[in-house]
Amino acid sequence: MQLSRCERVVFSGFLERIGGAGRRACLFGAGLVVAAVVLLCVVIPFFVWTRLGQRVDERSRWSALLPPEVNERFDAVLTLVSVPAVAVGLLVVVGIALLRRRWDLAVFAVVLVGLANVTTQVGKVVIPRRDVGIGAENTLPSGHMTVITGLALALLVVVPRLVRVPLMMLSAFACTLAGAVIVVMRWHRPSDVVAAVGVLALWSGVAVLVAVWLRSRGRDVGLEGSVSVRGVVAYGVVALAGSVAAGVVLIALGLVAHEEPSNVVVAAVTFGAIGVATCVLMVLSVVAVDELDCVSAGSSTAGGELGD
């Protein structure tokens, strides 16, 4: 498919307006979309439609357990996740973005949280699960993981840049912990949790592209800037530290292998995959928004930075 001359001119003008930082933000956004599609195209066919995948998923689901009293405490917290809670959380996040005069990030949050949760609920209904005697009902993607991680990521991108590094660690910790607990409590299979991260990555990428387009409609949005490699590495290290801390906390709370000693390895791989997927989602999304900040910095109409 070839673009017409008029379309090429419009597209070239758009790329010129957003500058190098905007183009890099678009690259990260597109990367998130592609990574999400690849992840979902692997997870769904294998873990939902094949007998081997379902057996692996079920084995991972029962690989570890927590003491009953700890489960009760986590159950009390997770039951707070509801539609009203999502609405309140989203209003808070959007409010922070608007206080900073960042309409683009407010739209980012709405696109991410709103559409990811809709996609998750629709996915549970429309994705068929092959019945091989290991649970016929589809529970993919995890709604709880979508809500918790979506709100955490939305908050992470709307706060000032200086706050993102410490908040990155806290967010990675909370989301990895939530994903692991959801599996340990048998609420969801591991693939459900990973698929939820994939759905969030998809809509985070789309939200980045929408935010860049919104910035391009203002004046003076071509200011050059770049996120250093050192900054990306720092985000990654901080996020991984948060995920590792979640694992340490679970062990301290009494997490043990279920029955077979080999389940120690199975649980480590399962929760490690959840942690890594969560970290990659957060790092790529935040780096993209950091680039977006570079595009809009100094713009007289695109929205100033408060608190940076």
PDB file of C-alpha atoms in Angstrom:
ATOM      1  CA  MET A   1       0.000   0.000   0.000  1.00  0.00           C
ATOM      2  CA  GLN A   2       1.476   3.327  -1.113  1.00  0.00           C
ATOM      3  CA  LEU A   3       0.639   6.755   0.261  1.00  0.00           C
ATOM      4  CA  SER A   4      -0.525   9.469  -2.101  1.00  0.00           C
ATOM      5  CA  ARG A   5       1.600  12.589  -2.553  1.00  0.00           C
ATOM      6  CA  CYS A   6      -0.770  14.584  -0.322  1.00  0.00           C
ATOM      7  CA  GLU A   7      -0.645  11.921   2.383  1.00  0.00           C
ATOM      8  CA  ARG A   8       3.155  11.843   2.234  1.00  0.00           C
ATOM      9  CA  VAL A   9       3.306  15.610   2.667  1.00  0.00           C
ATOM     10  CA  VAL A  10       0.949  15.494   5.660  1.00  0.00           C
ATOM     11  CA  PHE A  11       2.880  12.620   7.244  1.00  0.00           C
ATOM     12  CA  SER A  12       6.220  14.349   6.669  1.00  0.00           C
ATOM     13  CA  GLY A  13       4.854  17.520   8.221  1.00  0.00           C
ATOM     14  CA  PHE A  14       3.688  15.565  11.248  1.00  0.00           C
ATOM     15  CA  LEU A  15       7.103  13.947  11.715  1.00  0.00           C
ATOM     16  CA  GLU A  16       8.776  17.343  11.388  1.00  0.00           C
ATOM     17  CA  ARG A  17       6.474  18.940  13.978  1.00  0.00           C
ATOM     18  CA  ILE A  18       7.000  16.293  16.631  1.00  0.00           C
ATOM     19  CA  GLY A  19      10.776  16.363  16.292  1.00  0.00           C
ATOM     20  CA  GLY A  20      13.259  13.657  17.215  1.00  0.00           C
ATOM     21  CA  ALA A  21      11.821  13.064  20.675  1.00  0.00           C
ATOM     22  CA  GLY A  22       8.326  12.662  19.271  1.00  0.00           C
ATOM     23  CA  ARG A  23       9.547  10.186  16.681  1.00  0.00           C
ATOM     24  CA  ARG A  24      11.287   8.193  19.386  1.00  0.00           C
ATOM     25  CA  ALA A  25       8.107   8.219  21.475  1.00  0.00           C
ATOM     26  CA  CYS A  26       6.203   6.884  18.457  1.00  0.00           C
ATOM     27  CA  LEU A  27       8.842   4.193  18.037  1.00  0.00           C
ATOM     28  CA  PHE A  28       8.404   3.058  21.638  1.00  0.00           C
ATOM     29  CA  GLY A  29       4.625   3.181  21.256  1.00  0.00           C
ATOM     30  CA  ALA A  30       4.715   1.085  18.101  1.00  0.00           C
ATOM     31  CA  GLY A  31       7.152  -1.275  19.815  1.00  0.00           C
ATOM     32  CA  LEU A  32       4.703  -1.790  22.669  1.00  0.00           C
ATOM     33  CA  VAL A  33       1.907  -2.609  20.229  1.00  0.00           C
ATOM     34  CA  VAL A  34       4.038  -5.097  18.289  1.00  0.00           C
ATOM     35  CA  ALA A  35       5.362  -6.736  21.475  1.00  0.00           C
ATOM     36  CA  ALA A  36       1.821  -7.031  22.836  1.00  0.00           C
ATOM     37  CA  VAL A  37       0.497  -8.640  19.666  1.00  0.00           C
ATOM     38  CA  VAL A  38       3.382 -11.133  19.599  1.00  0.00           C
ATOM     39  CA  LEU A  39       2.906 -11.964  23.292  1.00  0.00           C
ATOM     40  CA  LEU A  40      -0.839 -12.501  22.958  1.00  0.00           C
ATOM     41  CA  CYS A  41      -0.411 -14.530  19.766  1.00  0.00           C
ATOM     42  CA  VAL A  42       1.891 -16.881  21.686  1.00  0.00           C
ATOM     43  CA  VAL A  43       0.061 -17.049  25.015  1.00  0.00           C
ATOM     44  CA  ILE A  44      -3.497 -17.537  23.752  1.00  0.00           C
ATOM     45  CA  PRO A  45      -2.931 -20.311  21.162  1.00  0.00           C
ATOM     46  CA  PHE A  46      -0.528 -22.264  23.387  1.00  0.00           C
ATOM     47  CA  PHE A  47      -2.017 -21.939  26.865  1.00  0.00           C
ATOM     48  CA  VAL A  48      -5.692 -21.801  25.873  1.00  0.00           C
ATOM     49  CA  TRP A  49      -5.947 -23.976  22.768  1.00  0.00           C
ATOM     50  CA  THR A  50      -3.446 -26.796  23.337  1.00  0.00           C
ATOM     51  CA  ARG A  51      -3.485 -29.637  25.840  1.00  0.00           C
ATOM     52  CA  LEU A  52       0.219 -29.242  26.608  1.00  0.00           C
ATOM     53  CA  GLY A  53      -0.179 -25.526  27.259  1.00  0.00           C
ATOM     54  CA  GLN A  54      -3.113 -26.078  29.588  1.00  0.00           C
ATOM     55  CA  ARG A  55      -1.176 -28.724  31.517  1.00  0.00           C
ATOM     56  CA  VAL A  56       1.822 -26.404  31.905  1.00  0.00           C
ATOM     57  CA  ASP A  57      -0.473 -23.586  32.991  1.00  0.00           C
ATOM     58  CA  GLU A  58      -2.262 -25.733  35.554  1.00  0.00           C
ATOM     59  CA  ARG A  59       0.993 -27.131  36.932  1.00  0.00           C
ATOM     60  CA  SER A  60       2.305 -23.587  37.352  1.00  0.00           C
ATOM     61  CA  ARG A  61      -0.913 -22.508  39.002  1.00  0.00           C
ATOM     62  CA  TRP A  62      -0.537 -25.138  41.728  1.00  0.00           C
ATOM     63  CA  SER A  63       3.223 -24.803  42.152  1.00  0.00           C
ATOM     64  CA  ALA A  64       3.181 -22.718  45.348  1.00  0.00           C
ATOM     65  CA  LEU A  65       0.974 -21.814  48.264  1.00  0.00           C
ATOM     66  CA  LEU A  66       0.725 -19.348  51.138  1.00  0.00           C
ATOM     67  CA  PRO A  67      -0.514 -19.901  54.705  1.00  0.00           C
ATOM     68  CA  PRO A  68      -4.333 -19.649  55.002  1.00  0.00           C
ATOM     69  CA  GLU A  69      -4.180 -16.568  57.237  1.00  0.00           C
ATOM     70  CA  VAL A  70      -2.042 -14.740  54.651  1.00  0.00           C
ATOM     71  CA  ASN A  71      -4.467 -15.715  51.895  1.00  0.00           C
ATOM     72  CA  GLU A  72      -7.311 -14.235  53.920  1.00  0.00           C
ATOM     73  CA  ARG A  73      -5.533 -10.895  54.204  1.00  0.00           C
ATOM     74  CA  PHE A  74      -4.773 -10.739  50.504  1.00  0.00           C
ATOM     75  CA  ASP A  75      -8.343 -11.782  49.731  1.00  0.00           C
ATOM     76  CA  ALA A  76      -9.645  -8.839  51.758  1.00  0.00           C
ATOM     77  CA  VAL A  77      -7.455  -6.457  49.751  1.00  0.00           C
ATOM     78  CA  LEU A  78      -8.177  -7.912  46.309  1.00  0.00           C
ATOM     79  CA  THR A  79     -11.933  -7.874  46.876  1.00  0.00           C
ATOM     80  CA  LEU A  80     -11.678  -4.071  46.989  1.00  0.00           C
ATOM     81  CA  VAL A  81     -11.073  -4.128  43.233  1.00  0.00           C
ATOM     82  CA  SER A  82     -14.405  -3.138  41.666  1.00  0.00           C
ATOM     83  CA  VAL A  83     -15.897  -0.882  39.024  1.00  0.00           C
ATOM     84  CA  PRO A  84     -16.352   2.027  41.496  1.00  0.00           C
ATOM     85  CA  ALA A  85     -12.744   1.588  42.638  1.00  0.00           C
ATOM     86  CA  VAL A  86     -11.541   1.750  39.034  1.00  0.00           C
ATOM     87  CA  ALA A  87     -13.608   4.890  38.415  1.00  0.00           C
ATOM     88  CA  VAL A  88     -12.256   6.624  41.516  1.00  0.00           C
ATOM     89  CA  GLY A  89      -8.684   5.622  40.707  1.00  0.00           C
ATOM     90  CA  LEU A  90      -8.990   6.859  37.131  1.00  0.00           C
ATOM     91  CA  LEU A  91     -10.479  10.171  38.293  1.00  0.00           C
ATOM     92  CA  VAL A  92      -7.527  10.688  40.630  1.00  0.00           C
ATOM     93  CA  VAL A  93      -5.017   9.931  37.886  1.00  0.00           C
ATOM     94  CA  VAL A  94      -6.751  12.182  35.356  1.00  0.00           C
ATOM     95  CA  GLY A  95      -6.993  14.904  38.000  1.00  0.00           C
ATOM     96  CA  ILE A  96      -3.221  14.817  38.525  1.00  0.00           C
ATOM     97  CA  ALA A  97      -2.640  15.110  34.781  1.00  0.00           C
ATOM     98  CA  LEU A  98      -5.023  18.065  34.481  1.00  0.00           C
ATOM     99  CA  LEU A  99      -3.437  19.832  37.458  1.00  0.00           C
ATOM    100  CA  ARG A 100      -0.174  19.615  35.547  1.00  0.00           C
ATOM    101  CA  ARG A 101      -1.957  20.927  32.438  1.00  0.00           C
ATOM    102  CA  ARG A 102      -1.117  17.730  30.582  1.00  0.00           C
ATOM    103  CA  TRP A 103      -4.216  16.946  28.547  1.00  0.00           C
ATOM    104  CA  ASP A 104      -2.229  14.442  26.505  1.00  0.00           C
ATOM    105  CA  LEU A 105      -1.413  12.380  29.599  1.00  0.00           C
ATOM    106  CA  ALA A 106      -5.003  12.601  30.825  1.00  0.00           C
ATOM    107  CA  VAL A 107      -6.130  11.086  27.520  1.00  0.00           C
ATOM    108  CA  PHE A 108      -3.325   8.523  27.833  1.00  0.00           C
ATOM    109  CA  ALA A 109      -4.710   7.384  31.196  1.00  0.00           C
ATOM    110  CA  VAL A 110      -8.293   7.150  29.924  1.00  0.00           C
ATOM    111  CA  VAL A 111      -7.274   5.179  26.827  1.00  0.00           C
ATOM    112  CA  LEU A 112      -5.053   2.835  28.819  1.00  0.00           C
ATOM    113  CA  VAL A 113      -7.317   2.084  31.781  1.00  0.00           C
ATOM    114  CA  GLY A 114     -10.653   2.298  29.978  1.00  0.00           C
ATOM    115  CA  LEU A 115      -9.923   0.327  26.833  1.00  0.00           C
ATOM    116  CA  ALA A 116      -7.673  -2.235  28.528  1.00  0.00           C
ATOM    117  CA  ASN A 117     -10.427  -3.141  30.979  1.00  0.00           C
ATOM    118  CA  VAL A 118     -13.044  -3.322  28.229  1.00  0.00           C
ATOM    119  CA  THR A 119     -10.737  -5.533  26.158  1.00  0.00           C
ATOM    120  CA  THR A 120     -10.142  -7.813  29.130  1.00  0.00           C
ATOM    121  CA  GLN A 121     -13.830  -8.317  29.842  1.00  0.00           C
ATOM    122  CA  VAL A 122     -14.635  -8.883  26.167  1.00  0.00           C
ATOM    123  CA  GLY A 123     -11.712 -11.293  25.861  1.00  0.00           C
ATOM    124  CA  LYS A 124     -13.061 -13.478  28.652  1.00  0.00           C
ATOM    125  CA  VAL A 125     -16.273 -13.911  26.666  1.00  0.00           C
ATOM    126  CA  VAL A 126     -15.096 -14.210  23.068  1.00  0.00           C
ATOM    127  CA  ILE A 127     -11.878 -16.240  23.440  1.00  0.00           C
ATOM    128  CA  PRO A 128     -12.817 -19.938  23.241  1.00  0.00           C
ATOM    129  CA  ARG A 129     -11.009 -22.424  25.487  1.00  0.00           C
ATOM    130  CA  ARG A 130     -10.419 -25.930  24.228  1.00  0.00           C
ATOM    131  CA  ASP A 131     -11.916 -28.494  26.583  1.00  0.00           C
ATOM    132  CA  VAL A 132      -9.276 -31.132  27.313  1.00  0.00           C
ATOM    133  CA  GLY A 133     -10.467 -31.941  30.815  1.00  0.00           C
ATOM    134  CA  ILE A 134      -8.444 -29.200  32.529  1.00  0.00           C
ATOM    135  CA  GLY A 135     -11.110 -26.585  33.105  1.00  0.00           C
ATOM    136  CA  ALA A 136     -13.374 -25.652  30.214  1.00  0.00           C
ATOM    137  CA  GLU A 137     -14.079 -22.041  31.198  1.00  0.00           C
ATOM    138  CA  ASN A 138     -11.848 -19.311  29.787  1.00  0.00           C
ATOM    139  CA  THR A 139     -10.570 -16.866  32.412  1.00  0.00           C
ATOM    140  CA  LEU A 140      -8.026 -15.060  30.236  1.00  0.00           C
ATOM    141  CA  PRO A 141      -7.075 -12.212  30.639  1.00  0.00           C
ATOM    142  CA  SER A 142      -7.108 -11.495  34.388  1.00  0.00           C
ATOM    143  CA  GLY A 143      -9.399  -8.596  35.240  1.00  0.00           C
ATOM    144  CA  HIS A 144      -7.742  -7.964  38.608  1.00  0.00           C
ATOM    145  CA  MET A 145      -4.278  -7.752  37.048  1.00  0.00           C
ATOM    146  CA  THR A 146      -5.587  -5.411  34.360  1.00  0.00           C
ATOM    147  CA  VAL A 147      -7.139  -3.065  36.915  1.00  0.00           C
ATOM    148  CA  ILE A 148      -4.243  -2.991  39.370  1.00  0.00           C
ATOM    149  CA  THR A 149      -1.431  -2.722  36.834  1.00  0.00           C
ATOM    150  CA  GLY A 150      -3.378  -0.349  34.585  1.00  0.00           C
ATOM    151  CA  LEU A 151      -4.003   2.150  37.369  1.00  0.00           C
ATOM    152  CA  ALA A 152      -0.421   1.841  38.629  1.00  0.00           C
ATOM    153  CA  LEU A 153       0.963   2.478  35.146  1.00  0.00           C
ATOM    154  CA  ALA A 154      -1.416   5.383  34.534  1.00  0.00           C
ATOM    155  CA  LEU A 155      -0.292   7.007  37.781  1.00  0.00           C
ATOM    156  CA  LEU A 156       3.318   6.400  36.833  1.00  0.00           C
ATOM    157  CA  VAL A 157       3.028   8.318  33.564  1.00  0.00           C
ATOM    158  CA  VAL A 158       1.036  11.326  34.819  1.00  0.00           C
ATOM    159  CA  VAL A 159       3.332  12.280  37.711  1.00  0.00           C
ATOM    160  CA  PRO A 160       6.342  14.589  37.179  1.00  0.00           C
ATOM    161  CA  ARG A 161       9.450  12.884  35.836  1.00  0.00           C
ATOM    162  CA  LEU A 162      11.422  13.239  39.065  1.00  0.00           C
ATOM    163  CA  VAL A 163       8.801  11.161  40.871  1.00  0.00           C
ATOM    164  CA  ARG A 164       8.775   8.362  38.311  1.00  0.00           C
ATOM    165  CA  VAL A 165      11.946   6.593  39.438  1.00  0.00           C
ATOM    166  CA  PRO A 166      10.891   5.878  43.052  1.00  0.00           C
ATOM    167  CA  LEU A 167       7.308   5.286  41.944  1.00  0.00           C
ATOM    168  CA  MET A 168       8.571   2.809  39.343  1.00  0.00           C
ATOM    169  CA  MET A 169       9.983   0.593  42.079  1.00  0.00           C
ATOM    170  CA  LEU A 170       6.791   0.791  44.133  1.00  0.00           C
ATOM    171  CA  SER A 171       4.601   0.083  41.099  1.00  0.00           C
ATOM    172  CA  ALA A 172       6.676  -2.895  39.961  1.00  0.00           C
ATOM    173  CA  PHE A 173       6.598  -4.245  43.509  1.00  0.00           C
ATOM    174  CA  ALA A 174       2.825  -3.876  43.882  1.00  0.00           C
ATOM    175  CA  CYS A 175       1.940  -5.249  40.447  1.00  0.00           C
ATOM    176  CA  THR A 176       4.300  -8.222  40.626  1.00  0.00           C
ATOM    177  CA  LEU A 177       2.998  -9.012  44.098  1.00  0.00           C
ATOM    178  CA  ALA A 178      -0.604  -8.743  42.898  1.00  0.00           C
ATOM    179  CA  GLY A 179       0.018 -10.979  39.889  1.00  0.00           C
ATOM    180  CA  ALA A 180       1.740 -13.631  41.981  1.00  0.00           C
ATOM    181  CA  VAL A 181      -0.916 -13.575  44.695  1.00  0.00           C
ATOM    182  CA  ILE A 182      -3.712 -13.898  42.139  1.00  0.00           C
ATOM    183  CA  VAL A 183      -2.068 -17.109  40.926  1.00  0.00           C
ATOM    184  CA  VAL A 184      -1.214 -18.476  44.392  1.00  0.00           C
ATOM    185  CA  MET A 185      -4.804 -17.945  45.540  1.00  0.00           C
ATOM    186  CA  ARG A 186      -5.972 -19.887  42.422  1.00  0.00           C
ATOM    187  CA  TRP A 187      -8.054 -16.954  41.217  1.00  0.00           C
ATOM    188  CA  HIS A 188      -6.347 -17.127  37.839  1.00  0.00           C
ATOM    189  CA  ARG A 189      -3.921 -19.167  35.800  1.00  0.00           C
ATOM    190  CA  PRO A 190      -0.463 -17.664  35.146  1.00  0.00           C
ATOM    191  CA  SER A 191      -1.306 -17.198  31.452  1.00  0.00           C
ATOM    192  CA  ASP A 192      -4.293 -15.053  32.456  1.00  0.00           C
ATOM    193  CA  VAL A 193      -1.987 -12.686  34.327  1.00  0.00           C
ATOM    194  CA  VAL A 194       0.603 -12.493  31.542  1.00  0.00           C
ATOM    195  CA  ALA A 195      -2.151 -11.927  28.963  1.00  0.00           C
ATOM    196  CA  ALA A 196      -3.441  -9.010  31.051  1.00  0.00           C
ATOM    197  CA  VAL A 197       0.025  -7.456  30.830  1.00  0.00           C
ATOM    198  CA  GLY A 198      -0.113  -7.984  27.068  1.00  0.00           C
ATOM    199  CA  VAL A 199      -3.468  -6.208  26.815  1.00  0.00           C
ATOM    200  CA  LEU A 200      -2.081  -3.293  28.824  1.00  0.00           C
ATOM    201  CA  ALA A 201       1.010  -3.136  26.605  1.00  0.00           C
ATOM    202  CA  LEU A 202      -1.216  -2.974  23.527  1.00  0.00           C
ATOM    203  CA  TRP A 203      -3.269  -0.056  24.800  1.00  0.00           C
ATOM    204  CA  SER A 204      -0.267   1.669  26.346  1.00  0.00           C
ATOM    205  CA  GLY A 205       1.338   1.715  22.907  1.00  0.00           C
ATOM    206  CA  VAL A 206      -1.826   3.085  21.338  1.00  0.00           C
ATOM    207  CA  ALA A 207      -2.088   5.688  24.112  1.00  0.00           C
ATOM    208  CA  VAL A 208       1.481   6.838  23.425  1.00  0.00           C
ATOM    209  CA  LEU A 209       0.699   7.362  19.738  1.00  0.00           C
ATOM    210  CA  VAL A 210      -2.489   9.275  20.584  1.00  0.00           C
ATOM    211  CA  ALA A 211      -0.601  11.464  23.069  1.00  0.00           C
ATOM    212  CA  VAL A 212       2.077  12.287  20.484  1.00  0.00           C
ATOM    213  CA  TRP A 213      -0.630  13.262  17.995  1.00  0.00           C
ATOM    214  CA  LEU A 214      -2.242  15.552  20.580  1.00  0.00           C
ATOM    215  CA  ARG A 215       1.123  17.216  21.234  1.00  0.00           C
ATOM    216  CA  SER A 216       1.671  17.752  17.516  1.00  0.00           C
ATOM    217  CA  ARG A 217      -1.430  19.938  17.352  1.00  0.00           C
ATOM    218  CA  GLY A 218       0.113  22.587  19.606  1.00  0.00           C
ATOM    219  CA  ARG A 219       2.802  25.132  18.807  1.00  0.00           C
ATOM    220  CA  ASP A 220       6.522  24.772  19.450  1.00  0.00           C
ATOM    221  CA  VAL A 221       6.348  21.038  19.945  1.00  0.00           C
ATOM    222  CA  GLY A 222       9.529  20.375  18.020  1.00  0.00           C
ATOM    223  CA  LEU A 223      11.946  20.883  20.933  1.00  0.00           C
ATOM    224  CA  GLU A 224      14.610  18.180  20.730  1.00  0.00           C
ATOM    225  CA  GLY A 225      15.395  15.991  23.694  1.00  0.00           C
ATOM    226  CA  SER A 226      16.323  12.437  24.457  1.00  0.00           C
ATOM    227  CA  VAL A 227      16.175   9.932  27.262  1.00  0.00           C
ATOM    228  CA  SER A 228      19.702   8.643  27.871  1.00  0.00           C
ATOM    229  CA  VAL A 229      20.624   4.980  27.796  1.00  0.00           C
ATOM    230  CA  ARG A 230      21.659   5.396  31.415  1.00  0.00           C
ATOM    231  CA  GLY A 231      18.138   6.559  32.229  1.00  0.00           C
ATOM    232  CA  VAL A 232      16.559   3.544  30.541  1.00  0.00           C
ATOM    233  CA  VAL A 233      18.902   1.190  32.393  1.00  0.00           C
ATOM    234  CA  ALA A 234      18.107   2.959  35.667  1.00  0.00           C
ATOM    235  CA  TYR A 235      14.391   2.449  35.104  1.00  0.00           C
ATOM    236  CA  GLY A 236      14.986  -1.215  34.350  1.00  0.00           C
ATOM    237  CA  VAL A 237      17.139  -1.793  37.428  1.00  0.00           C
ATOM    238  CA  VAL A 238      14.668  -0.009  39.687  1.00  0.00           C
ATOM    239  CA  ALA A 239      11.710  -1.936  38.254  1.00  0.00           C
ATOM    240  CA  LEU A 240      13.472  -5.284  38.606  1.00  0.00           C
ATOM    241  CA  ALA A 241      14.418  -4.396  42.172  1.00  0.00           C
ATOM    242  CA  GLY A 242      10.746  -3.807  42.913  1.00  0.00           C
ATOM    243  CA  SER A 243       9.751  -7.149  41.406  1.00  0.00           C
ATOM    244  CA  VAL A 244      12.478  -9.000  43.295  1.00  0.00           C
ATOM    245  CA  ALA A 245      11.352  -7.300  46.501  1.00  0.00           C
ATOM    246  CA  ALA A 246       7.853  -8.657  45.872  1.00  0.00           C
ATOM    247  CA  GLY A 247       9.274 -12.169  45.702  1.00  0.00           C
ATOM    248  CA  VAL A 248      11.222 -11.650  48.910  1.00  0.00           C
ATOM    249  CA  VAL A 249       8.083 -10.442  50.678  1.00  0.00           C
ATOM    250  CA  LEU A 250       6.115 -13.489  49.515  1.00  0.00           C
ATOM    251  CA  ILE A 251       8.807 -15.819  50.824  1.00  0.00           C
ATOM    252  CA  ALA A 252       8.865 -13.928  54.117  1.00  0.00           C
ATOM    253  CA  LEU A 253       5.090 -14.358  54.352  1.00  0.00           C
ATOM    254  CA  GLY A 254       5.447 -18.110  54.059  1.00  0.00           C
ATOM    255  CA  LEU A 255       5.393 -18.907  50.331  1.00  0.00           C
ATOM    256  CA  VAL A 256       6.426 -22.538  49.843  1.00  0.00           C
ATOM    257  CA  ALA A 257       6.432 -25.086  47.044  1.00  0.00           C
ATOM    258  CA  HIS A 258       3.266 -27.156  46.799  1.00  0.00           C
ATOM    259  CA  GLU A 259       3.931 -30.886  47.376  1.00  0.00           C
ATOM    260  CA  GLU A 260       6.729 -31.691  44.885  1.00  0.00           C
ATOM    261  CA  PRO A 261      10.205 -30.150  45.463  1.00  0.00           C
ATOM    262  CA  SER A 262      10.478 -29.465  41.718  1.00  0.00           C
ATOM    263  CA  ASN A 263       7.685 -26.936  42.114  1.00  0.00           C
ATOM    264  CA  VAL A 264      10.272 -24.559  43.575  1.00  0.00           C
ATOM    265  CA  VAL A 265      11.668 -24.144  40.067  1.00  0.00           C
ATOM    266  CA  VAL A 266       8.210 -24.027  38.483  1.00  0.00           C
ATOM    267  CA  ALA A 267       7.069 -21.292  40.880  1.00  0.00           C
ATOM    268  CA  ALA A 268      10.275 -19.311  40.364  1.00  0.00           C
ATOM    269  CA  VAL A 269       9.857 -19.396  36.582  1.00  0.00           C
ATOM    270  CA  THR A 270       6.147 -18.557  36.816  1.00  0.00           C
ATOM    271  CA  PHE A 271       6.498 -15.579  39.111  1.00  0.00           C
ATOM    272  CA  GLY A 272       9.684 -14.496  37.362  1.00  0.00           C
ATOM    273  CA  ALA A 273       7.820 -14.346  34.049  1.00  0.00           C
ATOM    274  CA  ILE A 274       5.083 -12.236  35.624  1.00  0.00           C
ATOM    275  CA  GLY A 275       7.668  -9.884  37.125  1.00  0.00           C
ATOM    276  CA  VAL A 276       9.685  -9.493  33.927  1.00  0.00           C
ATOM    277  CA  ALA A 277       6.582  -8.887  31.793  1.00  0.00           C
ATOM    278  CA  THR A 278       5.394  -6.235  34.241  1.00  0.00           C
ATOM    279  CA  CYS A 279       8.794  -4.527  34.315  1.00  0.00           C
ATOM    280  CA  VAL A 280       9.102  -4.422  30.522  1.00  0.00           C
ATOM    281  CA  LEU A 281       5.618  -2.917  30.218  1.00  0.00           C
ATOM    282  CA  MET A 282       6.367  -0.195  32.755  1.00  0.00           C
ATOM    283  CA  VAL A 283       9.854   0.667  31.511  1.00  0.00           C
ATOM    284  CA  LEU A 284       8.884   0.964  27.831  1.00  0.00           C
ATOM    285  CA  SER A 285       5.773   2.994  28.660  1.00  0.00           C
ATOM    286  CA  VAL A 286       7.588   5.397  30.968  1.00  0.00           C
ATOM    287  CA  VAL A 287      10.507   5.877  28.570  1.00  0.00           C
ATOM    288  CA  ALA A 288       8.002   6.712  25.825  1.00  0.00           C
ATOM    289  CA  VAL A 289       6.340   9.298  28.071  1.00  0.00           C
ATOM    290  CA  ASP A 290       9.743  10.716  29.024  1.00  0.00           C
ATOM    291  CA  GLU A 291      10.356  11.281  25.318  1.00  0.00           C
ATOM    292  CA  LEU A 292       6.926  12.873  25.080  1.00  0.00           C
ATOM    293  CA  ASP A 293       7.939  15.267  27.858  1.00  0.00           C
ATOM    294  CA  CYS A 294      10.949  16.277  25.784  1.00  0.00           C
ATOM    295  CA  VAL A 295       8.703  17.064  22.839  1.00  0.00           C
ATOM    296  CA  SER A 296       6.427  19.358  24.829  1.00  0.00           C
ATOM    297  CA  ALA A 297       9.011  20.993  27.107  1.00  0.00           C
ATOM    298  CA  GLY A 298       9.047  24.726  26.579  1.00  0.00           C
ATOM    299  CA  SER A 299       5.876  24.774  24.509  1.00  0.00           C
ATOM    300  CA  SER A 300       3.781  27.835  25.181  1.00  0.00           C
ATOM    301  CA  THR A 301       0.445  26.195  24.484  1.00  0.00           C
ATOM    302  CA  ALA A 302       0.910  22.465  24.721  1.00  0.00           C
ATOM    303  CA  GLY A 303       0.909  22.449  28.479  1.00  0.00           C
ATOM    304  CA  GLY A 304       3.606  23.311  30.964  1.00  0.00           C
ATOM    305  CA  GLU A 305       5.309  21.193  33.565  1.00  0.00           C
ATOM    306  CA  LEU A 306       4.328  21.766  37.163  1.00  0.00           C
ATOM    307  CA  GLY A 307       6.541  20.295  39.786  1.00  0.00           C
ATOM    308  CA  ASP A 308       9.384  19.219  37.466  1.00  0.00           C
TER     309      ASP A 308
END
